[in-house]
mmCIF file of C-alpha atoms and ligand atoms in Angstrom:
data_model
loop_
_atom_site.group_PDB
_atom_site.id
_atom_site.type_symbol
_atom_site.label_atom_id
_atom_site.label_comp_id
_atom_site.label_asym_id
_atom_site.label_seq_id
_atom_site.Cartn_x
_atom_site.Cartn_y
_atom_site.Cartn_z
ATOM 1 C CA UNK Z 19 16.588 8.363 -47.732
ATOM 2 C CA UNK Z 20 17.026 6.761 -44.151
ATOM 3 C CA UNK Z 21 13.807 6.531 -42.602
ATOM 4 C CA UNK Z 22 16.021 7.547 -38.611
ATOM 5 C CA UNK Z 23 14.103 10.038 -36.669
ATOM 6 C CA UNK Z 24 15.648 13.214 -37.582
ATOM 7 C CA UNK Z 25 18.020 14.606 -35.535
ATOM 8 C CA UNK Z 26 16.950 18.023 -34.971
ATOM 9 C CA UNK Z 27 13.587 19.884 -34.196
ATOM 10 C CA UNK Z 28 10.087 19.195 -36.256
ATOM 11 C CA UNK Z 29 6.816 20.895 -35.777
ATOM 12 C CA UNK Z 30 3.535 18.873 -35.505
ATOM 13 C CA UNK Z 31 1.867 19.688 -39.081
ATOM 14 C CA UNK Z 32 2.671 20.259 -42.652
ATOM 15 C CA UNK Z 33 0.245 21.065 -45.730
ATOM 16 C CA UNK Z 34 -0.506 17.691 -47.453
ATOM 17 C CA UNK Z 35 1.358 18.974 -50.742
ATOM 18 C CA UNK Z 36 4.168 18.837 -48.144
ATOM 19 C CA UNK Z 37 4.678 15.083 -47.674
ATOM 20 C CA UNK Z 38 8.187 14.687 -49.525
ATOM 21 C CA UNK Z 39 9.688 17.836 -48.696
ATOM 22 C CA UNK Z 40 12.535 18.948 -45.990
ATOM 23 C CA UNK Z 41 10.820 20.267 -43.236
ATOM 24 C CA UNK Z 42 12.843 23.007 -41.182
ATOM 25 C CA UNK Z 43 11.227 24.505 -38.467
ATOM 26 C CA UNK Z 44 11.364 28.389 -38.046
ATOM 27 C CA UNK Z 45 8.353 29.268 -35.274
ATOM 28 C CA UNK Z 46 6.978 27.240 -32.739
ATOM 29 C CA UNK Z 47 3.048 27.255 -32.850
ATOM 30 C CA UNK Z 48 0.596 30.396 -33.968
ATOM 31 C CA UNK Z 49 1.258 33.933 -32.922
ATOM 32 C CA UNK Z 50 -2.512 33.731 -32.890
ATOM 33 C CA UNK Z 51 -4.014 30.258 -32.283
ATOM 34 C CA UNK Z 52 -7.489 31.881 -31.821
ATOM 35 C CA UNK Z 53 -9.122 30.680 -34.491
ATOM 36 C CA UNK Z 54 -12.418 28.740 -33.132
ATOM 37 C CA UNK Z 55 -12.090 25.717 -35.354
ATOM 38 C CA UNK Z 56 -8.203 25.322 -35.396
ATOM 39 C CA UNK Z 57 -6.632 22.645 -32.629
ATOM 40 C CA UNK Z 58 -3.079 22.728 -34.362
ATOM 41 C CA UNK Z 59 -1.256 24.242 -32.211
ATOM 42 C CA UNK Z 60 -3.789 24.959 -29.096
ATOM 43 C CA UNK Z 61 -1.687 23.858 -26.546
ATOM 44 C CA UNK Z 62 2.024 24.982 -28.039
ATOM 45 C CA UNK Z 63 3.086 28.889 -27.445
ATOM 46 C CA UNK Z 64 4.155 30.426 -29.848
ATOM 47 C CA UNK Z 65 7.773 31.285 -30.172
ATOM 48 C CA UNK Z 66 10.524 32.660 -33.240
ATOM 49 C CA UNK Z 67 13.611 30.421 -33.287
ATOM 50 C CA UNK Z 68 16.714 31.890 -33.274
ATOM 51 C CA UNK Z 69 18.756 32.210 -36.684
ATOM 52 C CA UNK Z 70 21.396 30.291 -35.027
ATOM 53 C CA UNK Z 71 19.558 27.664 -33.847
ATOM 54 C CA UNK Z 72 17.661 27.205 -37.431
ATOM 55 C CA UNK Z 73 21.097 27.428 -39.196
ATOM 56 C CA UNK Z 74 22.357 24.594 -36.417
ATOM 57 C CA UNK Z 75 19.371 22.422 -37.674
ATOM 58 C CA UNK Z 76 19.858 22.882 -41.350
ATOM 59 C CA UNK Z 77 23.253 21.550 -40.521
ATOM 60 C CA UNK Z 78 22.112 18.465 -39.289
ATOM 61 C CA UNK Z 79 19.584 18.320 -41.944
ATOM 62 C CA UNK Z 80 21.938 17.912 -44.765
ATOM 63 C CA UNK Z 81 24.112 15.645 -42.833
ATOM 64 C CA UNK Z 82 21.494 13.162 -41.683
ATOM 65 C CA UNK Z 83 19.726 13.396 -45.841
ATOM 66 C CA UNK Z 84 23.971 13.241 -46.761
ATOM 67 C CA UNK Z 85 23.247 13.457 -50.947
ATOM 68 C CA UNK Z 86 19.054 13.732 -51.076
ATOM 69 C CA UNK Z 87 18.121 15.431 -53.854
ATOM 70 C CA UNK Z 88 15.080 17.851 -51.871
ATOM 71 C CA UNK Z 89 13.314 20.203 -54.529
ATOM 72 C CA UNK Z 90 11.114 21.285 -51.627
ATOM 73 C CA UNK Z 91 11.513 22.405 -48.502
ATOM 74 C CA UNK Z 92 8.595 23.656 -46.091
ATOM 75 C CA UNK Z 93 8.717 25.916 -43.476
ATOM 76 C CA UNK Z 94 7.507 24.980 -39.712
ATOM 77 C CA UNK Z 95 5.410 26.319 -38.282
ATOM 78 C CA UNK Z 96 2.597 28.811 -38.483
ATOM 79 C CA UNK Z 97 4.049 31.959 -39.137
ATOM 80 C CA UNK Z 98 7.226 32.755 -41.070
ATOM 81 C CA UNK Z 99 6.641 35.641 -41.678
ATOM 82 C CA UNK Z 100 6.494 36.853 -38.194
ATOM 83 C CA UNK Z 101 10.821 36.574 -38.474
ATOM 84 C CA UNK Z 102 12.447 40.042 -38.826
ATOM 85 C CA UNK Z 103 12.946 39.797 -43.354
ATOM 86 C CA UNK Z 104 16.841 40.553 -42.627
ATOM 87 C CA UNK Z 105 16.869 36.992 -40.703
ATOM 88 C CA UNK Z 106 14.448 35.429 -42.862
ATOM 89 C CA UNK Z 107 16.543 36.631 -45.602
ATOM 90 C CA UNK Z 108 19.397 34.868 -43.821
ATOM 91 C CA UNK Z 109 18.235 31.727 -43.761
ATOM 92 C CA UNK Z 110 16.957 31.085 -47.089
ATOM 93 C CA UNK Z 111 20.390 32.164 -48.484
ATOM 94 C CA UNK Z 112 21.533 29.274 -46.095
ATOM 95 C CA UNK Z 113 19.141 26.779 -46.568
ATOM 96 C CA UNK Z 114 19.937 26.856 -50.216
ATOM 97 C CA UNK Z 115 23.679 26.961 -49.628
ATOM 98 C CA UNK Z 116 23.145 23.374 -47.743
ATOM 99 C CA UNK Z 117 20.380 21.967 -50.490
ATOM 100 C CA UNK Z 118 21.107 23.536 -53.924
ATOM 101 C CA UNK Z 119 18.829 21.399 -55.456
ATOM 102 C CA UNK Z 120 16.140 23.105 -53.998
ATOM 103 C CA UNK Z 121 13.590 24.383 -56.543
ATOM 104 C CA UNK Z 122 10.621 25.726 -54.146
ATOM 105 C CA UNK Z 123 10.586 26.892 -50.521
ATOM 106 C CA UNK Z 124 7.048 27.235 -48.834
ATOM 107 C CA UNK Z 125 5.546 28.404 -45.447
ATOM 108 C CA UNK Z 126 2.239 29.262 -44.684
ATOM 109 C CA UNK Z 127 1.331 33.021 -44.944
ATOM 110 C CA UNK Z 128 -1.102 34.647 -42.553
ATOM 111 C CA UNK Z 129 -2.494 37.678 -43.629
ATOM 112 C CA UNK Z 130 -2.223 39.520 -40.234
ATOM 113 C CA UNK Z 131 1.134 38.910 -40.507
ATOM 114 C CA UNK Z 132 2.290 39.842 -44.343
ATOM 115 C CA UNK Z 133 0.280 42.799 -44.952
ATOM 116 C CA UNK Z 134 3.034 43.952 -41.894
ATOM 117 C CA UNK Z 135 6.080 43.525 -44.630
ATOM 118 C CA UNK Z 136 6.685 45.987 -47.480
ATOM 119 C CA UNK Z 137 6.041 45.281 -50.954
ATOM 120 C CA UNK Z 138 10.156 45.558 -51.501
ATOM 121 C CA UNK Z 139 10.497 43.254 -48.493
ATOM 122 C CA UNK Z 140 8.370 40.182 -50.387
ATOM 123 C CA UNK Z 141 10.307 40.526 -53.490
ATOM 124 C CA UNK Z 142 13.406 39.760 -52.129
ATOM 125 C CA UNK Z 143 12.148 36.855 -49.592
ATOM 126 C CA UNK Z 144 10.440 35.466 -52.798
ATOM 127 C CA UNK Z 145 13.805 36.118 -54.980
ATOM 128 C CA UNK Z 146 15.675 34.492 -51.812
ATOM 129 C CA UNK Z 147 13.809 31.423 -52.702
ATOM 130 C CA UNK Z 148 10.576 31.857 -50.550
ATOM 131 C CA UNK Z 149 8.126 30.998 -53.823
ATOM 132 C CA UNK Z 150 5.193 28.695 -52.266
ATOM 133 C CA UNK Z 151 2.404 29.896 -49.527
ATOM 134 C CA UNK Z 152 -0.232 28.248 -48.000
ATOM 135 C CA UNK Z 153 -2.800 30.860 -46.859
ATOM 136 C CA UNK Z 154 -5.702 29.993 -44.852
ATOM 137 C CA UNK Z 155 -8.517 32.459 -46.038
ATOM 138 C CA UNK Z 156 -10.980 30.211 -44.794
ATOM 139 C CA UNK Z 157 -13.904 32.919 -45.392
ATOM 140 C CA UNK Z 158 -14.231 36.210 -47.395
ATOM 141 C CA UNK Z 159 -17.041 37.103 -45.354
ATOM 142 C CA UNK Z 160 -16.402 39.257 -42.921
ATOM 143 C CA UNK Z 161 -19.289 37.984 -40.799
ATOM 144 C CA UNK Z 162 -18.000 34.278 -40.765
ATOM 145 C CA UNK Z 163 -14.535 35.575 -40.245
ATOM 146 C CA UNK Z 164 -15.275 37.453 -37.120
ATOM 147 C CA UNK Z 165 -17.650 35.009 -35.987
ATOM 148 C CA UNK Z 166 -14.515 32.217 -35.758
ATOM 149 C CA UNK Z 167 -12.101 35.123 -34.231
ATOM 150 C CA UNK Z 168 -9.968 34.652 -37.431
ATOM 151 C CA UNK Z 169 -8.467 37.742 -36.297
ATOM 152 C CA UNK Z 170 -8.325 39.474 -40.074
ATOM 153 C CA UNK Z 171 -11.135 40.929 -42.333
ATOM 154 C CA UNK Z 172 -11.515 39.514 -45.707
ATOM 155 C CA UNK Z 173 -9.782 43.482 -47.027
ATOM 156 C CA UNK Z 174 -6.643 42.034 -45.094
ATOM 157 C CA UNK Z 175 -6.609 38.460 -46.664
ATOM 158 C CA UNK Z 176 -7.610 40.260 -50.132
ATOM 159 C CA UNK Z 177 -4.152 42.376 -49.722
ATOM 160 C CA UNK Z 178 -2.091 39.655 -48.285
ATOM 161 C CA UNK Z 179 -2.880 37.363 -50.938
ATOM 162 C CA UNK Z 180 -2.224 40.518 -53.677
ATOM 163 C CA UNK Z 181 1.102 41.498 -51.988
ATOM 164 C CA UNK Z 182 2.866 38.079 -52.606
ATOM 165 C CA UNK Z 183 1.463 37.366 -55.805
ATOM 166 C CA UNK Z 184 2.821 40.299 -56.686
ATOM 167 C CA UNK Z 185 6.199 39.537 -55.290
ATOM 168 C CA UNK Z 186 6.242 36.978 -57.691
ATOM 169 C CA UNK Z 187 4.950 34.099 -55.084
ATOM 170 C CA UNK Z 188 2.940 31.108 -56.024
ATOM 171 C CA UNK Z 189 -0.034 30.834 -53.550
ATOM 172 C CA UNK Z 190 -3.191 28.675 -52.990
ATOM 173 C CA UNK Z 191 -5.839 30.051 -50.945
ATOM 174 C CA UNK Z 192 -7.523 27.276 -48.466
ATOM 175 C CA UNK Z 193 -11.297 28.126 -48.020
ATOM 176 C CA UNK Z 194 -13.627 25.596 -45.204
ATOM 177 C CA UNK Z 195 -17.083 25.160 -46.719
ATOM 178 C CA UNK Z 196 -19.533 24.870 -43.826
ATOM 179 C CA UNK Z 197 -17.703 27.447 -41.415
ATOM 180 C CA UNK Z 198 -20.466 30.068 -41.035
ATOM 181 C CA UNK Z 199 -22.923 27.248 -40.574
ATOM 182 C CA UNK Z 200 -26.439 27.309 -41.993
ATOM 183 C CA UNK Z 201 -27.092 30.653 -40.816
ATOM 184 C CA UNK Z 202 -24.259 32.166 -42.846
ATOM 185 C CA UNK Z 203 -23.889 29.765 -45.667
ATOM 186 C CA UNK Z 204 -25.286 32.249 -48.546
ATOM 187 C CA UNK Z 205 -22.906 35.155 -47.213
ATOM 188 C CA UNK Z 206 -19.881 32.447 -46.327
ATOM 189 C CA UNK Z 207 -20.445 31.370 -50.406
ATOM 190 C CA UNK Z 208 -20.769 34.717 -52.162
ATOM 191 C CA UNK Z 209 -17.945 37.063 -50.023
ATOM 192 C CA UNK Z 210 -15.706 34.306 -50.440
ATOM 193 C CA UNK Z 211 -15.720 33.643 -54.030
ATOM 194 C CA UNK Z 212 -15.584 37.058 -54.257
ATOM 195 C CA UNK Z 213 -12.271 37.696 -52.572
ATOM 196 C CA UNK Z 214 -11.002 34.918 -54.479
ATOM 197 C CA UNK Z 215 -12.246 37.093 -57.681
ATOM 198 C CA UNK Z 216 -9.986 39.661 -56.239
ATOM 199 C CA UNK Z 217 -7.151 37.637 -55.892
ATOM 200 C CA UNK Z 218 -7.117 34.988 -58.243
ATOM 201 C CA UNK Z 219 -4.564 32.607 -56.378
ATOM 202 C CA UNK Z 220 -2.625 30.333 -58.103
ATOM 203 C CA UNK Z 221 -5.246 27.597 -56.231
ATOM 204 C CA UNK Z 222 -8.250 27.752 -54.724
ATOM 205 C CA UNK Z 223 -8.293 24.756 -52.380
ATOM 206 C CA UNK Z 224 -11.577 23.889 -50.752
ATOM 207 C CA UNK Z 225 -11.838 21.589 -47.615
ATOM 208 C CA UNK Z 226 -15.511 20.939 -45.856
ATOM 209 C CA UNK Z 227 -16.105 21.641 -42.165
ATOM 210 C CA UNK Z 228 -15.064 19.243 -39.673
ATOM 211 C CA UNK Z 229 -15.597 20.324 -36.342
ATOM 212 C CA UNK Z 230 -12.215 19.329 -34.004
ATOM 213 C CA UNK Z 231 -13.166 17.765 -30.549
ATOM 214 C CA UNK Z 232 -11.574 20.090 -28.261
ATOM 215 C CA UNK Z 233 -12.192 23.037 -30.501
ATOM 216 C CA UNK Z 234 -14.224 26.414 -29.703
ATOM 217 C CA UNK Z 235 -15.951 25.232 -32.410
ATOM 218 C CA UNK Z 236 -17.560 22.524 -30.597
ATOM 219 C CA UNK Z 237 -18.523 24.658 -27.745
ATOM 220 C CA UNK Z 238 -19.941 27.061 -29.903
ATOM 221 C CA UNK Z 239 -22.134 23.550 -31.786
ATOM 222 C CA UNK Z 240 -22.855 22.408 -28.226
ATOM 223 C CA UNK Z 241 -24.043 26.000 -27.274
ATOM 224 C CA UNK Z 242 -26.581 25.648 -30.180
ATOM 225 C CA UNK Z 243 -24.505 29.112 -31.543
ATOM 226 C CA UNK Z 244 -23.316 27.067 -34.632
ATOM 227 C CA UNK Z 245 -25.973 24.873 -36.916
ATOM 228 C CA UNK Z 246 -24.130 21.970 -39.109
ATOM 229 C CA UNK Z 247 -25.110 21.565 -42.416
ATOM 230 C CA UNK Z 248 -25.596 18.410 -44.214
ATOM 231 C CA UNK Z 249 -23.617 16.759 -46.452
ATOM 232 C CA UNK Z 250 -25.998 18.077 -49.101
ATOM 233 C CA UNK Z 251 -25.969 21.302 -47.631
ATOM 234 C CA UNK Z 252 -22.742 21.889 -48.083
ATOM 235 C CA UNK Z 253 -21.901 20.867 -51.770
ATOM 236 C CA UNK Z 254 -24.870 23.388 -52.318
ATOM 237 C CA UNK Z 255 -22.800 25.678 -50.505
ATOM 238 C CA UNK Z 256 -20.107 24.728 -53.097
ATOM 239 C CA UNK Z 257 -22.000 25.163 -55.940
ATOM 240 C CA UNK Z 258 -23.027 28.576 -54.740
ATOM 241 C CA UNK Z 259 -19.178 29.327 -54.148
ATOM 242 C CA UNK Z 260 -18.063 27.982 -57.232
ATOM 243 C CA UNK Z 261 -20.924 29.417 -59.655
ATOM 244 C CA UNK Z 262 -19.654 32.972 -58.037
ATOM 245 C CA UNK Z 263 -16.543 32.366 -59.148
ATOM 246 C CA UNK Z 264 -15.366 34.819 -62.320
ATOM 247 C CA UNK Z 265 -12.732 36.259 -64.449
ATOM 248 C CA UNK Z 266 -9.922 34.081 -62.829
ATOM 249 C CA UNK Z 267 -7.756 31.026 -63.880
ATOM 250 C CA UNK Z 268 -7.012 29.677 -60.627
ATOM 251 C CA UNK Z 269 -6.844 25.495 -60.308
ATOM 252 C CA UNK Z 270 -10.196 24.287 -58.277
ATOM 253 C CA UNK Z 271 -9.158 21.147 -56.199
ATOM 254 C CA UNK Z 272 -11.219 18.971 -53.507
ATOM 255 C CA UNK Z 273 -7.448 17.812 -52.611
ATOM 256 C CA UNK Z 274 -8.280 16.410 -48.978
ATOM 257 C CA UNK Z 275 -10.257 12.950 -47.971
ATOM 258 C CA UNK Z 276 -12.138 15.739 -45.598
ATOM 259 C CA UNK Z 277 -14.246 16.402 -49.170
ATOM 260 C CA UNK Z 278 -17.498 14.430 -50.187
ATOM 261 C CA UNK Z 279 -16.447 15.309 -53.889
ATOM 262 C CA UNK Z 280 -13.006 14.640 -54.785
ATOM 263 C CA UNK Z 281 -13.187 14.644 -57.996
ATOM 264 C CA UNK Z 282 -14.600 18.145 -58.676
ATOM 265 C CA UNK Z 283 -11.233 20.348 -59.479
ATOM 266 C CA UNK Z 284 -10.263 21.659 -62.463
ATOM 267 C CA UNK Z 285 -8.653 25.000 -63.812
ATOM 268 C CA UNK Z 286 -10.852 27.631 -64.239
ATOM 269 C CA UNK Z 287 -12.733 29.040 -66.389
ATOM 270 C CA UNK Z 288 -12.790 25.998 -68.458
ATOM 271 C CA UNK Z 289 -13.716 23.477 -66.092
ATOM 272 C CA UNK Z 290 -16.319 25.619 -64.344
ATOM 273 C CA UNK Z 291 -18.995 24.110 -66.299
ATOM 274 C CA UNK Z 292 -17.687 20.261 -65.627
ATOM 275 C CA UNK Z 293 -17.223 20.678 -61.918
ATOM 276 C CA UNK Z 294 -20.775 22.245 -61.121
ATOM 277 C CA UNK Z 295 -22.023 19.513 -63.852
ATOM 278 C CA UNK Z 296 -20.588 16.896 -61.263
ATOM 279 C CA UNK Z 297 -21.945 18.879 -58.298
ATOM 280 C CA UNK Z 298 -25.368 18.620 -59.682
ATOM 281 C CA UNK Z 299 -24.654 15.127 -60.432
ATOM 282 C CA UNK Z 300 -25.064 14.734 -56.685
ATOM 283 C CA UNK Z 301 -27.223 16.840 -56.091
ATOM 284 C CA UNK Z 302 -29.979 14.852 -58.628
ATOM 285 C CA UNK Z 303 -29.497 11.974 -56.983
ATOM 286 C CA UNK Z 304 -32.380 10.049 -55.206
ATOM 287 C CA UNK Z 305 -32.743 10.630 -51.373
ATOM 288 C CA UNK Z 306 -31.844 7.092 -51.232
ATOM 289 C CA UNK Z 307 -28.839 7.147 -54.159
ATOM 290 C CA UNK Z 308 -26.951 10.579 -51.961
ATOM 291 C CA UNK Z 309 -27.296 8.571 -48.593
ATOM 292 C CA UNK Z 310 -25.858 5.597 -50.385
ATOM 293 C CA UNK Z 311 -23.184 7.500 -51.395
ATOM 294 C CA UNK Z 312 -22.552 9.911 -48.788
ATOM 295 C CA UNK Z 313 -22.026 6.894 -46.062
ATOM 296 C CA UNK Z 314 -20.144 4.861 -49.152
ATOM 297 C CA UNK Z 315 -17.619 7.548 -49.271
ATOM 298 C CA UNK Z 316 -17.563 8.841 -45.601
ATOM 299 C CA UNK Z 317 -16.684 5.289 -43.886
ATOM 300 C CA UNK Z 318 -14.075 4.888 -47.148
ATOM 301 C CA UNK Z 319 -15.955 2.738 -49.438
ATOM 302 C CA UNK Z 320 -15.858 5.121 -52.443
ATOM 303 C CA UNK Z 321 -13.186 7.120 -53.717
ATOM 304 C CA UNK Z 322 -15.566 9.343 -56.215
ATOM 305 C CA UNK Z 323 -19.498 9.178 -57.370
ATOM 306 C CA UNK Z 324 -18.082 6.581 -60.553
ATOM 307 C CA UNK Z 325 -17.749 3.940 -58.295
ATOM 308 C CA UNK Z 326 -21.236 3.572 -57.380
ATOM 309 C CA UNK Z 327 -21.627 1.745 -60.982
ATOM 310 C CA UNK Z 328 -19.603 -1.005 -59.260
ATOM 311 C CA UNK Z 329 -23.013 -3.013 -58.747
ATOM 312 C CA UNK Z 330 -21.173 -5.178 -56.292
ATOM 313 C CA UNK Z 331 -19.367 -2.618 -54.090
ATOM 314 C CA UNK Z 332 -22.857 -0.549 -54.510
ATOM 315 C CA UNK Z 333 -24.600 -3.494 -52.890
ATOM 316 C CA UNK Z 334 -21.830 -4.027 -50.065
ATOM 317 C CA UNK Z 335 -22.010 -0.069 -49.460
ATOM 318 C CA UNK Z 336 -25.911 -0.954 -49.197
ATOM 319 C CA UNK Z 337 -25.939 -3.361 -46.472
ATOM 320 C CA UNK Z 338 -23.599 -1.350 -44.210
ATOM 321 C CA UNK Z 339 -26.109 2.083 -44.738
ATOM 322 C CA UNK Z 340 -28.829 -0.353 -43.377
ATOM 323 C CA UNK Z 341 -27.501 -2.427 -40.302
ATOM 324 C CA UNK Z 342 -26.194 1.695 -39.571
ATOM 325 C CA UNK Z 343 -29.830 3.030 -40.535
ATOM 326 C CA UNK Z 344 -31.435 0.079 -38.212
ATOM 327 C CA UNK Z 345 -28.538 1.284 -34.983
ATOM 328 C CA UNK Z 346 -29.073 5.112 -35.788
ATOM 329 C CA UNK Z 347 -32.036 5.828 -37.672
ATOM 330 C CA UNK Z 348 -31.756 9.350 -39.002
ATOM 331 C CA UNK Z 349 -28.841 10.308 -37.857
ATOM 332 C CA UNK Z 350 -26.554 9.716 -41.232
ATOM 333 C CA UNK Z 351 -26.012 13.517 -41.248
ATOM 334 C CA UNK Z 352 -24.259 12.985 -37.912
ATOM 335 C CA UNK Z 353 -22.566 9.856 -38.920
ATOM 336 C CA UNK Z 354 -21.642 11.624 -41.522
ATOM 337 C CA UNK Z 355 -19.467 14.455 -39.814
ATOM 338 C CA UNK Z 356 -18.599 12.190 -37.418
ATOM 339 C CA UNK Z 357 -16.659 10.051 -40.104
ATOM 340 C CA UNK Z 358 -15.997 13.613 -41.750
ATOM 341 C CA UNK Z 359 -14.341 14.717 -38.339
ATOM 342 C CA UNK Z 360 -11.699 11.715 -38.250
ATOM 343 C CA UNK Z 361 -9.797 13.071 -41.307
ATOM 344 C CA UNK Z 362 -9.315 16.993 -40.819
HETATM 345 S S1 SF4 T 26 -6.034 28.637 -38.345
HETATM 346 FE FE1 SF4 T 26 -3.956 29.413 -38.605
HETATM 347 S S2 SF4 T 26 -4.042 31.500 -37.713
HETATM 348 FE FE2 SF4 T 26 -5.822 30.379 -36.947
HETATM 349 S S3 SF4 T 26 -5.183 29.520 -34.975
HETATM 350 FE FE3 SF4 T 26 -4.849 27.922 -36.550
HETATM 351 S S4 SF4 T 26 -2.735 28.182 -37.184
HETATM 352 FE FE4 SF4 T 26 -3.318 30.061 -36.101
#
C-alpha cells in the first residue's frame, strides 16, 4: 500500500483497533463535544457530509489503494449515526461496491444519538454492512455521567448498547476508571459494572483517567471540584468494577498504554478469577515494590508486573525512581498521571 497522503478528506482520530483499516470520513467533529474530559474534537464544529461528497471520496479511495485488500473500514468521525439511515444506507451499499473485500464496517455509536433510530432502522444499517461500534459509556453512574456533561443517563447508554446488539452489531463498551474521582469512585465502580451486566457487550474495554490539558476536566482539578486518585486507587477502583461484574461473557481488555495493568483481560466469566488474582498481585505489593513498578511502567520501562523479575531492568527502573524521588519527593502520584496524561 503506498504510504502518499491520501487524496481526499481524513478526520483527526480513530479507535486503536482501527490502525489498518480504510478510514472514510462521514461527520466532521461531535454533535456534542461537551464532554468535560474529551479534547478530540474541541475546536472542530460539527458538521454531516454530504452523500455526494462521501461517495466522491470513496472514489478516490479505491483509486489511490488501486487492488488493497481492506477487511475494515472505519467511519470518521464522531457520530454516524447522526446521517439520515436512507443516506447512511446509501453509502454502505457504495462503500462495499468500491471494496468488496470488506468484512467489517465500524463507527463509533453515541447513545444520544442511536436510541433516535428504530429498531428496524439498525437491522438494516447492520445488514448493509455497519457490524462494529465503538461506544463510549465511560460511566453507568448517573452521578459521574452528569457530573462530566456526558449528555446521556446510564438508561440511555443501557438501551443504545441493547438496540444494536440486537440488530445483530458487534460492540465494545469503553469505560474511564478514575472519572468520578475519589469522591465518586464506589458509585463510578458499581453503576457501571452494572450497566455492563445489562448489556453484556461484545467487550468491555477499560482505559484509566488521564486528564487532557486544555480540558474542562482540568479546570474542574484546578478548581479543587475533581480529586485524582492514585495509581493504587484506581486499580482498586478496577477491582471493585470488575468483582461487580456478573452473568456476562464479554472479553475484559486493558488494550491502551493509558493502563497501569495491561495484562489483566480475559473473557469472562472464566478469567474473572485470574484478572482480579493479578489485580491483587499489585495490590500486595510493598509500598516500595508498587512505586517501583508504577514509575517502571509509567516512564515505559515495563510492559507488565513479570518484568520486574528482570533483576537487572528492576535495578535500572530503581535508580531512575530515586534521582526522581530525590527532584520530587512525594509527588510519584503526580508523576505518575503526568506520564499517564502523555498517552490518552
Ligand atoms: S467523548 Fe464523545 S460524545 Fe463526548 S465530546 Fe468527546 S466525542 Fe463527543
Amino acid at each position: 500500500m503506498t504510504q502518499r497522503q491520501p487524496p481526499f478528506e481524513l478526520g483527526p482520530i480513530r479507535p486503536v483497533a482501527e490502525a489498518r483499516s480504510l478510514l472514510i470520513r462521514t461527520t466532521r467533529g461531535c454533535p456534542w463535544n461537551r464532554c468535560d474530559f474529551c479534547v478530540n474534537y474541541q475546536d472542530m464544529s460539527f458538521s454531516i457530509r454530504t452523500v455526494d461528497e462521501i461517495k466522491s471520496d470513496i472514489v478516490r479511495a479505491a483509486e489511490h489503494y488501486h487492488g488493497h485488500q481492506f477487511s475494515s473500514c472505519f467511519l470518521q468521525d464522531g457520530d454516524s449515526f447522526l446521517m439520515k439511515t436512507a443516506d447512511l444506507l446509501d453509502i454502505l451499499h457504495f462503500l462495499r461496491a468500491h471494496f468488496p473485500s470488506l468484512e467489517r464496517i465500524t463507527s463509533y455509536g453515541r447513545a444520544a444519538t442511536m436510541i433516535r433510530k428504530r429498531p428496524d432502522e439498525m437491522r438494516a444499517l447492520c445488514e448493509a454492512g455497519l457490524n462494529r461500534l465503538y461506544c463510549g459509556m465511560e460511566s453507568g453512574a448517573d452521578a459521574v455521567l452528569e457530573r462530566i456533561h456526558k449528555g446521556v443517563t446510564a438508561a440511555d447508554i443501557v438501551q443504545a448498547g441493547l438496540m444494536a446488539k440486537e440488530a445483530g452489531m458487534e460492540i465494545s463498551e469503553f469505560l474511564i476508571m478514575g472519572l468520578g474521582g475519589r469522591e465518586l469512585s464506589e458509585e463510578h465502580a458499581v453503576q457501571t459494572a452494572a450497566a455492563c451486566n445489562q448489556i453484556d457487550a461484545d467487550f468491555v474495554r477499560v482505559r484509566s483517567i488521564g486528564v487532557k490539558v486544555g480540558s474542562r476536566l482540568e479546570q474542574a482539578l484546578e478548581r479543587g471540584e475533581y480529586e485524582l486518585q492514585s495509581e493504587e486507587e484506581l486499580i482498586r477502583e478496577q477491582r471493585l468494577f470488575l468483582e461487580n461484574l456478573d452473568g456476562i461473557s464479554s472479553y475484559y481488555s486493558n488494550d491502551h498504554a493509558v493502563n497501569l495493568l495491561m495484562e489483566v483481560e480475559g473473557r469472562l466469566p472464566a478469567a474473572k478469577e485470574r484478572m482480579l488474582a493479578l489485580l491483587d498481585r499489585f495490590l500486595q505489593m510493598s509500598a516500595e515494590e508498587r512505586t517501583n513498578y508504577k514509575l517502571g511502567r509509567r516512564l515505559g520501562l515495563y510492559g507488565s508486573m513479570d518484568d520486574m523479575q528482570d533483576t537487572t531492568r528492576r535495578r535500572h527502573v530503581a535508580a531512575r525512581v530515586e534521582a526522581i524521588q530525590q527532584q520530587y519527593p512525594g509527588r510519584e502520584d503526580e508523576i505518575c498521571h503526568f506520564l499517564r496524561e502523555r498517552v490518552v
